[in-house]
Structure formats: C-alpha cells, structure tokens
PDB file of C-alpha atoms in Angstrom:
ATOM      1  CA  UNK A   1      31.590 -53.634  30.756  1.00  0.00           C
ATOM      2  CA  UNK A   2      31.905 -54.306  26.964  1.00  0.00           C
ATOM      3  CA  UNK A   3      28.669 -56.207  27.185  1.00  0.00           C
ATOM      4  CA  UNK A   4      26.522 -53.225  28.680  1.00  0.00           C
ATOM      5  CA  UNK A   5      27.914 -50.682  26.184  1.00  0.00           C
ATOM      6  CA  UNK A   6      26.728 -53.267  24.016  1.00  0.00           C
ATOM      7  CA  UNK A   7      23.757 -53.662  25.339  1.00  0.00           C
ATOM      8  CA  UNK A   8      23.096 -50.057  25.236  1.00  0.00           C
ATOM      9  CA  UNK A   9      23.911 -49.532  21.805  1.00  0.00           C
ATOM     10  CA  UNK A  10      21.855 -51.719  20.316  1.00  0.00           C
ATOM     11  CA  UNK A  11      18.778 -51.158  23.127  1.00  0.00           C
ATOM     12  CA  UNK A  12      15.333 -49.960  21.431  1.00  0.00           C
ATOM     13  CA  UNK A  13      14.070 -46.157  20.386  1.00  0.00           C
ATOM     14  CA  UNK A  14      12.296 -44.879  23.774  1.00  0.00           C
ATOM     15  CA  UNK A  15       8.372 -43.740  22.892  1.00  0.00           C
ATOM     16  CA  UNK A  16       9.678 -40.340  23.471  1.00  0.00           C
ATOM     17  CA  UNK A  17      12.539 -40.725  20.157  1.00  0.00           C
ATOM     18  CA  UNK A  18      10.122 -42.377  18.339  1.00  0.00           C
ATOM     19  CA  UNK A  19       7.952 -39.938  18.704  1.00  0.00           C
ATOM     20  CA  UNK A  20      10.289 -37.282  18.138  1.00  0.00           C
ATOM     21  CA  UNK A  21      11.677 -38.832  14.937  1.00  0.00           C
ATOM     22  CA  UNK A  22       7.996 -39.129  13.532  1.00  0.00           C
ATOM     23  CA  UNK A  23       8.021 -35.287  14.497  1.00  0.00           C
ATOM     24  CA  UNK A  24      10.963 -34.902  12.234  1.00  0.00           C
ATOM     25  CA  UNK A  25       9.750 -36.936   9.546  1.00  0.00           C
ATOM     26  CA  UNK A  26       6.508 -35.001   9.020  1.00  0.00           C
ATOM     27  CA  UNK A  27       8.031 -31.544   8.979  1.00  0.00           C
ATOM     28  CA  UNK A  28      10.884 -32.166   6.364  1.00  0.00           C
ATOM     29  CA  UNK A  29       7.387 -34.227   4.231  1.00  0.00           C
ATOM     30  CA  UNK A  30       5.623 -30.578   4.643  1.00  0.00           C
ATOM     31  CA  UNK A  31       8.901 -28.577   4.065  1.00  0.00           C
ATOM     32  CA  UNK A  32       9.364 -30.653   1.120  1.00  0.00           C
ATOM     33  CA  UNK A  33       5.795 -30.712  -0.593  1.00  0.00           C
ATOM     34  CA  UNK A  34       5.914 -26.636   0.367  1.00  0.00           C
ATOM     35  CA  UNK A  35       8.866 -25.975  -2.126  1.00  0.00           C
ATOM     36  CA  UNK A  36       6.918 -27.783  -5.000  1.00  0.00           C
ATOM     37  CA  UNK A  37       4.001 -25.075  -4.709  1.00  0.00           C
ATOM     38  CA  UNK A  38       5.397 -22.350  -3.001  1.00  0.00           C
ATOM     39  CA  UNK A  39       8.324 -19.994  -1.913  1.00  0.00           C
ATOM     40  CA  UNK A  40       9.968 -18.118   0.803  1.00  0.00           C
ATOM     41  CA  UNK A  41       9.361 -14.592   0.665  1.00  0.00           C
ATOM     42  CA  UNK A  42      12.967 -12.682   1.925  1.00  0.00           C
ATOM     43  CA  UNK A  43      13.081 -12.488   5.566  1.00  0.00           C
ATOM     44  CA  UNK A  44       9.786 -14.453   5.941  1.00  0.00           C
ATOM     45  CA  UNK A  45      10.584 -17.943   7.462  1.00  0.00           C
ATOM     46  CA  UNK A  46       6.689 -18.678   6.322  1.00  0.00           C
ATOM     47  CA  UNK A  47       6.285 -19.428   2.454  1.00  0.00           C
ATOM     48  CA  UNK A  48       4.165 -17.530   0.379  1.00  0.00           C
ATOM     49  CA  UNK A  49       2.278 -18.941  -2.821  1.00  0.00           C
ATOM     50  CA  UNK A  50       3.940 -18.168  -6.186  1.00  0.00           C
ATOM     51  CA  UNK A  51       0.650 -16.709  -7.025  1.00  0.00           C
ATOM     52  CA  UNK A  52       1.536 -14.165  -4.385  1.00  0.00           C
ATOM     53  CA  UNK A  53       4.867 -13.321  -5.017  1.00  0.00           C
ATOM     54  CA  UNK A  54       4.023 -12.275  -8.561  1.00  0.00           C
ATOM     55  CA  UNK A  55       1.357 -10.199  -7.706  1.00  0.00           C
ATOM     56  CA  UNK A  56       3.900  -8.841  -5.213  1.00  0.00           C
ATOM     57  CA  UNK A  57       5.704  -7.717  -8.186  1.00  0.00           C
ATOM     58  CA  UNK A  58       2.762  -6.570 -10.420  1.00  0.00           C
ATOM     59  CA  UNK A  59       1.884  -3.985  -7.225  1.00  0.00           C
ATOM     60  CA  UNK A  60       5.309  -2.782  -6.734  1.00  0.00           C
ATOM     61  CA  UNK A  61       5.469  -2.267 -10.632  1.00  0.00           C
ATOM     62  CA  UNK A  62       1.946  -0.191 -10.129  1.00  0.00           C
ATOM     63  CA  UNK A  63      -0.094  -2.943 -12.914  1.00  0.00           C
ATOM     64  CA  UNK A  64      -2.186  -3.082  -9.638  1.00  0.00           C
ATOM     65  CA  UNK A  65      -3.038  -1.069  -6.161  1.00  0.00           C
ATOM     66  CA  UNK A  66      -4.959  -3.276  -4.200  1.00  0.00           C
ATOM     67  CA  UNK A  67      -3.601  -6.990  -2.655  1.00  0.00           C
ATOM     68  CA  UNK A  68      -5.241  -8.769   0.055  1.00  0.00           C
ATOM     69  CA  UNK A  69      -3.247 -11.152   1.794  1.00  0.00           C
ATOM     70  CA  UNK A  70      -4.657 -14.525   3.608  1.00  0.00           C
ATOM     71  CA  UNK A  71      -2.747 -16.345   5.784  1.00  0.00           C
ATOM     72  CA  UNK A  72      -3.776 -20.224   5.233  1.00  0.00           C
ATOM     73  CA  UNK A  73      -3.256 -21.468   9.013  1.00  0.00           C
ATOM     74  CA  UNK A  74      -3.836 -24.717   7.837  1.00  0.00           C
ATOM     75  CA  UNK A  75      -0.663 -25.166   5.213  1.00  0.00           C
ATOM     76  CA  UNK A  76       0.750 -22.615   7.774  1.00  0.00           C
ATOM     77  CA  UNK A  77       1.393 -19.926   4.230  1.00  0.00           C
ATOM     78  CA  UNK A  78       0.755 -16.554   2.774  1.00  0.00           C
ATOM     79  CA  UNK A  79      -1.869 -16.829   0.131  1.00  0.00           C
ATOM     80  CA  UNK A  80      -3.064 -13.869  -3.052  1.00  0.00           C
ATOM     81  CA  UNK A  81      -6.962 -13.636  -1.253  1.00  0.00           C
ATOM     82  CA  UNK A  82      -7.226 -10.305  -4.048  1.00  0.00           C
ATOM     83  CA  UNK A  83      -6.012  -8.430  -6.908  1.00  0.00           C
ATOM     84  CA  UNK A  84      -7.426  -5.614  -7.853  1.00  0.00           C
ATOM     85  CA  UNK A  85      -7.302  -1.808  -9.246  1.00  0.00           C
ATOM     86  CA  UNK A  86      -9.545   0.189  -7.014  1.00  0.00           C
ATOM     87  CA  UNK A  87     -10.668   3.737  -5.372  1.00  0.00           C
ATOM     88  CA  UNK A  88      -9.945   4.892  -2.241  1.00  0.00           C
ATOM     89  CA  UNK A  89     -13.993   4.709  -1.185  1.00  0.00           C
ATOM     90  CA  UNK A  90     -13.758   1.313  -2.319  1.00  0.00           C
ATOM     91  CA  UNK A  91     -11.392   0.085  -0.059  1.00  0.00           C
ATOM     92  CA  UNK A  92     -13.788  -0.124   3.418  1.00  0.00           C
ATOM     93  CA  UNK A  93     -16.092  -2.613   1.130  1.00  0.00           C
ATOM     94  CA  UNK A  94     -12.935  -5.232   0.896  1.00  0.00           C
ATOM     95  CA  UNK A  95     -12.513  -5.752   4.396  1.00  0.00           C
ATOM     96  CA  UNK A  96     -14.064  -8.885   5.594  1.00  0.00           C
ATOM     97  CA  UNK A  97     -15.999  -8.888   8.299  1.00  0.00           C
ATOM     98  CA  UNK A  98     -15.515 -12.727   9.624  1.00  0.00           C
ATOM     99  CA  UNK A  99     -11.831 -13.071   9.196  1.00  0.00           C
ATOM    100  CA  UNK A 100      -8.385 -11.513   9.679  1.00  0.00           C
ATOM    101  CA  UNK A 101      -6.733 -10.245   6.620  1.00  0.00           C
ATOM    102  CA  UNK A 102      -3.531  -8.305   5.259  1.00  0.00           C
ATOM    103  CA  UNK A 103      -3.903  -5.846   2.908  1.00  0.00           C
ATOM    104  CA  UNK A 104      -1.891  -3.150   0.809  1.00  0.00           C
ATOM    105  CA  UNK A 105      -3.743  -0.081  -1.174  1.00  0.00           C
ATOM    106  CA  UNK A 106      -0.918   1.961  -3.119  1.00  0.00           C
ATOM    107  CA  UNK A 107      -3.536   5.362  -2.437  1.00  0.00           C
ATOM    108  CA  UNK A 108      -3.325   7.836  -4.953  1.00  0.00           C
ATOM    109  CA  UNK A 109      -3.899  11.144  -4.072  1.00  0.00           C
ATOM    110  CA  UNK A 110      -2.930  14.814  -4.230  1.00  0.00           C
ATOM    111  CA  UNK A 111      -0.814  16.383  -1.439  1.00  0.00           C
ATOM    112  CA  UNK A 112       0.166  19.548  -1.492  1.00  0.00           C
ATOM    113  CA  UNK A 113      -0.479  21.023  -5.265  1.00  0.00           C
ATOM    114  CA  UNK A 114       1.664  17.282  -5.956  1.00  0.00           C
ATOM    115  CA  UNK A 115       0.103  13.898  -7.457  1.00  0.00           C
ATOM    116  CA  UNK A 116       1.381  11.407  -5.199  1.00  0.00           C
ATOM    117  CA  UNK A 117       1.467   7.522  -4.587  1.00  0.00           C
ATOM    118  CA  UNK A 118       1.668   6.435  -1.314  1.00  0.00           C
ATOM    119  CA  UNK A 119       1.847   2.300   0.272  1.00  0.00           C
ATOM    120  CA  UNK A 120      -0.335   1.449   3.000  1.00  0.00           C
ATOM    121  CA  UNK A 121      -0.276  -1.485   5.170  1.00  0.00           C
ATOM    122  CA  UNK A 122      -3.785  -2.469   6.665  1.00  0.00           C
ATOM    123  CA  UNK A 123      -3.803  -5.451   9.383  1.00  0.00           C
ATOM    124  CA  UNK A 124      -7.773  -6.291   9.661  1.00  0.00           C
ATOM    125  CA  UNK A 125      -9.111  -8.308  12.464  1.00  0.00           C
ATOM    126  CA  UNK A 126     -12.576  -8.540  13.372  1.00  0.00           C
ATOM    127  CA  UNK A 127     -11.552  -9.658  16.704  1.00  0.00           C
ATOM    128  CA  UNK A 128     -14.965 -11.682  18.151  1.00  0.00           C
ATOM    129  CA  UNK A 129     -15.549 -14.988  16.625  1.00  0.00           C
ATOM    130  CA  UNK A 130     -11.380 -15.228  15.374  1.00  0.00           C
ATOM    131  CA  UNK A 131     -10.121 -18.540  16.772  1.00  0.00           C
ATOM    132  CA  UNK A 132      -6.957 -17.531  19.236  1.00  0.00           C
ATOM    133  CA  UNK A 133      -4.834 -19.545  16.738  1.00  0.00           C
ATOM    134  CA  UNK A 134      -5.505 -17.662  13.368  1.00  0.00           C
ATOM    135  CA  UNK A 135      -5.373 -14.313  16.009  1.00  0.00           C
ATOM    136  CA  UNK A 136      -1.822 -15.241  17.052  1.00  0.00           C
ATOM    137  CA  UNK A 137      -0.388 -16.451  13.679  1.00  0.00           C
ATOM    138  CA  UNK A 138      -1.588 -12.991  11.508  1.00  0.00           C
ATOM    139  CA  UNK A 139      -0.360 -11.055  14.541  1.00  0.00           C
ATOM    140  CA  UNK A 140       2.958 -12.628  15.036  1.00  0.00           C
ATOM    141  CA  UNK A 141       3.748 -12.283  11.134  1.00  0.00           C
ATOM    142  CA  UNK A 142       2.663  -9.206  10.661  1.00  0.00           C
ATOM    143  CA  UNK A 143       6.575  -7.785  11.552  1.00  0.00           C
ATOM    144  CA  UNK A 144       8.090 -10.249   9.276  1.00  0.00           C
ATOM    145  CA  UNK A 145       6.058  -9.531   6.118  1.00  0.00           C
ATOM    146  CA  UNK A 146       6.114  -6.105   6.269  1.00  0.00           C
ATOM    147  CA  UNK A 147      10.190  -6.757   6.672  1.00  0.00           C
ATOM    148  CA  UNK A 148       9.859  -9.115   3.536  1.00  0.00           C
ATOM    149  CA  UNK A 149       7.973  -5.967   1.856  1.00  0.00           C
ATOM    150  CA  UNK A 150      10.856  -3.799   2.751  1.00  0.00           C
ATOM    151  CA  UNK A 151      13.525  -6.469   1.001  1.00  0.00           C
ATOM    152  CA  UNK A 152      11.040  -6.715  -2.302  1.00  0.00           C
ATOM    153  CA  UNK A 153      11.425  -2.700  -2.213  1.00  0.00           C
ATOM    154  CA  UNK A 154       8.039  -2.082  -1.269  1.00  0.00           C
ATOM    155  CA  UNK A 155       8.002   0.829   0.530  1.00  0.00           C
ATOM    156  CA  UNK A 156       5.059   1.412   3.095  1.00  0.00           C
ATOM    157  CA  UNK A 157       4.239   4.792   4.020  1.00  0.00           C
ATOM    158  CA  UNK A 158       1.874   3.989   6.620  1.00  0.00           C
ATOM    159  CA  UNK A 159       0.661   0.693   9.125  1.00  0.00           C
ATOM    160  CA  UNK A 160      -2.437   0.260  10.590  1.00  0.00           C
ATOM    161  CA  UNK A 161      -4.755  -2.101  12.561  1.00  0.00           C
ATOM    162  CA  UNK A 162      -8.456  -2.028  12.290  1.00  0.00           C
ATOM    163  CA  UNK A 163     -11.303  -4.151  12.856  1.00  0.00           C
ATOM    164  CA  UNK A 164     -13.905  -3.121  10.510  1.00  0.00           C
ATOM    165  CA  UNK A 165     -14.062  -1.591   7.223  1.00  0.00           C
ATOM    166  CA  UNK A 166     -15.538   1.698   8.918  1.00  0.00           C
ATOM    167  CA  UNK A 167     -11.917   2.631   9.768  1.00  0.00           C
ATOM    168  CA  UNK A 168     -10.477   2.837   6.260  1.00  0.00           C
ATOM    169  CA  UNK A 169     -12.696   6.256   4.374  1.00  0.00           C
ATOM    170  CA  UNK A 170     -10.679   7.959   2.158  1.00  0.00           C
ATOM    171  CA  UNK A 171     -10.099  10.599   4.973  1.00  0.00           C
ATOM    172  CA  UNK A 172      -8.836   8.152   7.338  1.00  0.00           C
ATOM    173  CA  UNK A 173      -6.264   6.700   4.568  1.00  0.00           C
ATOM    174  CA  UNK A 174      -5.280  10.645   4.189  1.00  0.00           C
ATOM    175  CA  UNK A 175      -4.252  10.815   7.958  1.00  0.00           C
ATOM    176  CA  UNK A 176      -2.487   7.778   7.890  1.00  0.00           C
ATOM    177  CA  UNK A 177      -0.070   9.154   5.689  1.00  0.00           C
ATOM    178  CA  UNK A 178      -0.008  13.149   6.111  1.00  0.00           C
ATOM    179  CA  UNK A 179      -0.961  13.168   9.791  1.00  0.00           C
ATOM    180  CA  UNK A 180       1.233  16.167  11.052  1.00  0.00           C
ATOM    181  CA  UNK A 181      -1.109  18.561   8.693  1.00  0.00           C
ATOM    182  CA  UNK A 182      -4.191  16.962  10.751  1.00  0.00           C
ATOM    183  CA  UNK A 183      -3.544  17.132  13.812  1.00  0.00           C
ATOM    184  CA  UNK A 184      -4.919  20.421  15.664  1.00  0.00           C
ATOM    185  CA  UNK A 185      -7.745  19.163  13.796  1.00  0.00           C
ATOM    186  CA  UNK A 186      -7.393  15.577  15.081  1.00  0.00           C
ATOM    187  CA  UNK A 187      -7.555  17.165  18.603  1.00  0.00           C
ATOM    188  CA  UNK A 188     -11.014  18.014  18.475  1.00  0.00           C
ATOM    189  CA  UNK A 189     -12.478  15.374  16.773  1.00  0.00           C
ATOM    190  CA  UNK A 190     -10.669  12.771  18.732  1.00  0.00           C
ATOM    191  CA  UNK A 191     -11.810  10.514  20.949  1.00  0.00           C
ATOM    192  CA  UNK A 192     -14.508   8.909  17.750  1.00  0.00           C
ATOM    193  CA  UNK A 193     -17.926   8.852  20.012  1.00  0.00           C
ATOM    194  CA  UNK A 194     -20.081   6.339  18.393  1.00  0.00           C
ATOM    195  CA  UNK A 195     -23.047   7.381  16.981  1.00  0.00           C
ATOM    196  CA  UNK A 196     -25.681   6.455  14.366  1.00  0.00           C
ATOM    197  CA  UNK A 197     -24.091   8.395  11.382  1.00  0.00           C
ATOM    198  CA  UNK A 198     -20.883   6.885  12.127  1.00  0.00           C
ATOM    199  CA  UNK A 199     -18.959   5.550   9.227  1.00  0.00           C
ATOM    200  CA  UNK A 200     -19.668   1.603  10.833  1.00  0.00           C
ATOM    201  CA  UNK A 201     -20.427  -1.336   8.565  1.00  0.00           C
ATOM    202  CA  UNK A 202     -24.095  -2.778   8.690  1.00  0.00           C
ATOM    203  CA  UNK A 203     -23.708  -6.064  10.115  1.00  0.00           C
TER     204      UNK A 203
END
C-alpha cells in the first residue's frame, strides 16, 4: 500500500490544476502590478488610480465640483475621466453619449433664503451600443463606490441614473435634492411626453 501512496504523491498536476494554478499565477501578477499604480479605495474591493483618489480629496475639500469617473474594464479600475469647476447648465454637456460614466457635481444653489452645497451622484448609461460587460461592471459597482464615498466623508445628497445628458438641467438637479417642495407640481408634469422642445441631446 506504501507503494500507491507513493505513487500518488508524486503522480503529475491534472490539466484541470494546472490550469487552475496558471489562474492563480496571473491574478496575484495583476494584483501585484495594480499596487505599483494604483490603490484601494475603502470598501471598494476594485482599485482606483492615485490620480483619482486625490481628486477625491480636492472635491471633498471644494478646490473642485465636478469629477467624472471611468471605469477601465480592461485593468478592471476606477479611473479620474474629469476635473473640473463648472455650472449647473454645464453639466448635461459632460455626459457622454457613447459610454457609461460616474459622475459627482457638488451643485451650488440657493434653497430657501440659504446658500447651499449639495453632492450629487449621477450614474450615466447610454444603454444601446454598451457591451453587456462594461453594462454589468458600472452597474454592479455603483453600491460599492458610493459606500467608498461615504468612508472618504463624501456625503451625497442625491443618486440618480440617466441615459442622456437631457436629464440633468439645472431644474432637474434642483428636484433631485429638494423634491418634497416639487412635488404637487411634479404631479402634473409627470409622466415627461416627448416632444420636439424637449430638453434631448442632438444626436
């Protein structure tokens, strides 16, 4: 019995462990070459770019109030896409119409007789022509950054999820955060019925 224990022990790696192993192998490579360039974000298994995580931190010190997020399916990574101080009107012109996109606009704006700032979280996806795979990894992270957000002390006053730029006027941004004081108003107007005057994007 000695010599089949034997046997066993020293018998070669199936196809199946080899292939495992190589499986191995190449993600602690990609974890490894990740931590050169990049770094976790808290509560995000998915790194972010350093680039990022500073601008993360220029926007919750108010240097900025405009980020736009890409997530690089490729290095599987959060990536700074834009940086930028704008308007609120300006904010329907920096959604892309081709690809999915993250994006945070700290909106100034009064409220109230008060001067306020208030975070919002815009998930953009143009939905036709997005490959299933780029679909599936912004939606699937979308939880877990905003959580990440939450640990940098970025506080988010309002979430939404749009497909085209025509959904983010000034007005709509206004809802988002002080719906309650909209909504017998909202009643009527609601559902949007397309028409030519519609706030759309030309194509």
């Amino acid at each position: 019995s000695s010599g089949i224990n034997a046997e066993y022990g020293s018998a070669p790696m199936t196809e199946a462990e080899k292939e495992l192993a190589q499986v191995k192998k190449d993600e602690a490579a990609m974890r490894s070459q990740m931590s050169t360039n990049s770094a976790t974000l808290p509560g995000l298994n998915l790194p972010a770019t350093q680039e990022l995580l500073n601008n993360l931190e220029k926007f919750k010190k108010g240097f900025v109030n405009y980020l736009q997020i890409k997530l690089d399916t490729e290095k599987e990574e959060l990536k700074l896409w834009d940086c930028s101080n704008i308007s609120a009107p300006e904010l329907a012109s920096k959604i892309p119409e081709d690809e999915p996109r993250y994006h945070l606009f700290n909106y100034n704006h009064t409220f109230e007789g008060e001067n306020l700032w208030k975070i919002v979280f815009i998930y953009s996806c143009p939905g036709y022509n997005v490959p299933v795979k780029q679909r599936m990894m912004y939606s699937s992270t979308k939880a877990c950054f905003l959580d990440s957000l939450k640990n940098l002390e970025i506080d988010v006053a309002a979430r939404t999820e749009i497909s085209d730029g025509g959904e983010v006027a000034e007005n709509d941004v206004f809802e988002m955060i002080h719906p309650q004081k909209h909504a017998s108003r909202a009643a009527f107007i609601k559902p949007k019925v397309p028409s030519r005057g519609g706030r759309r994007l030309i194509r």
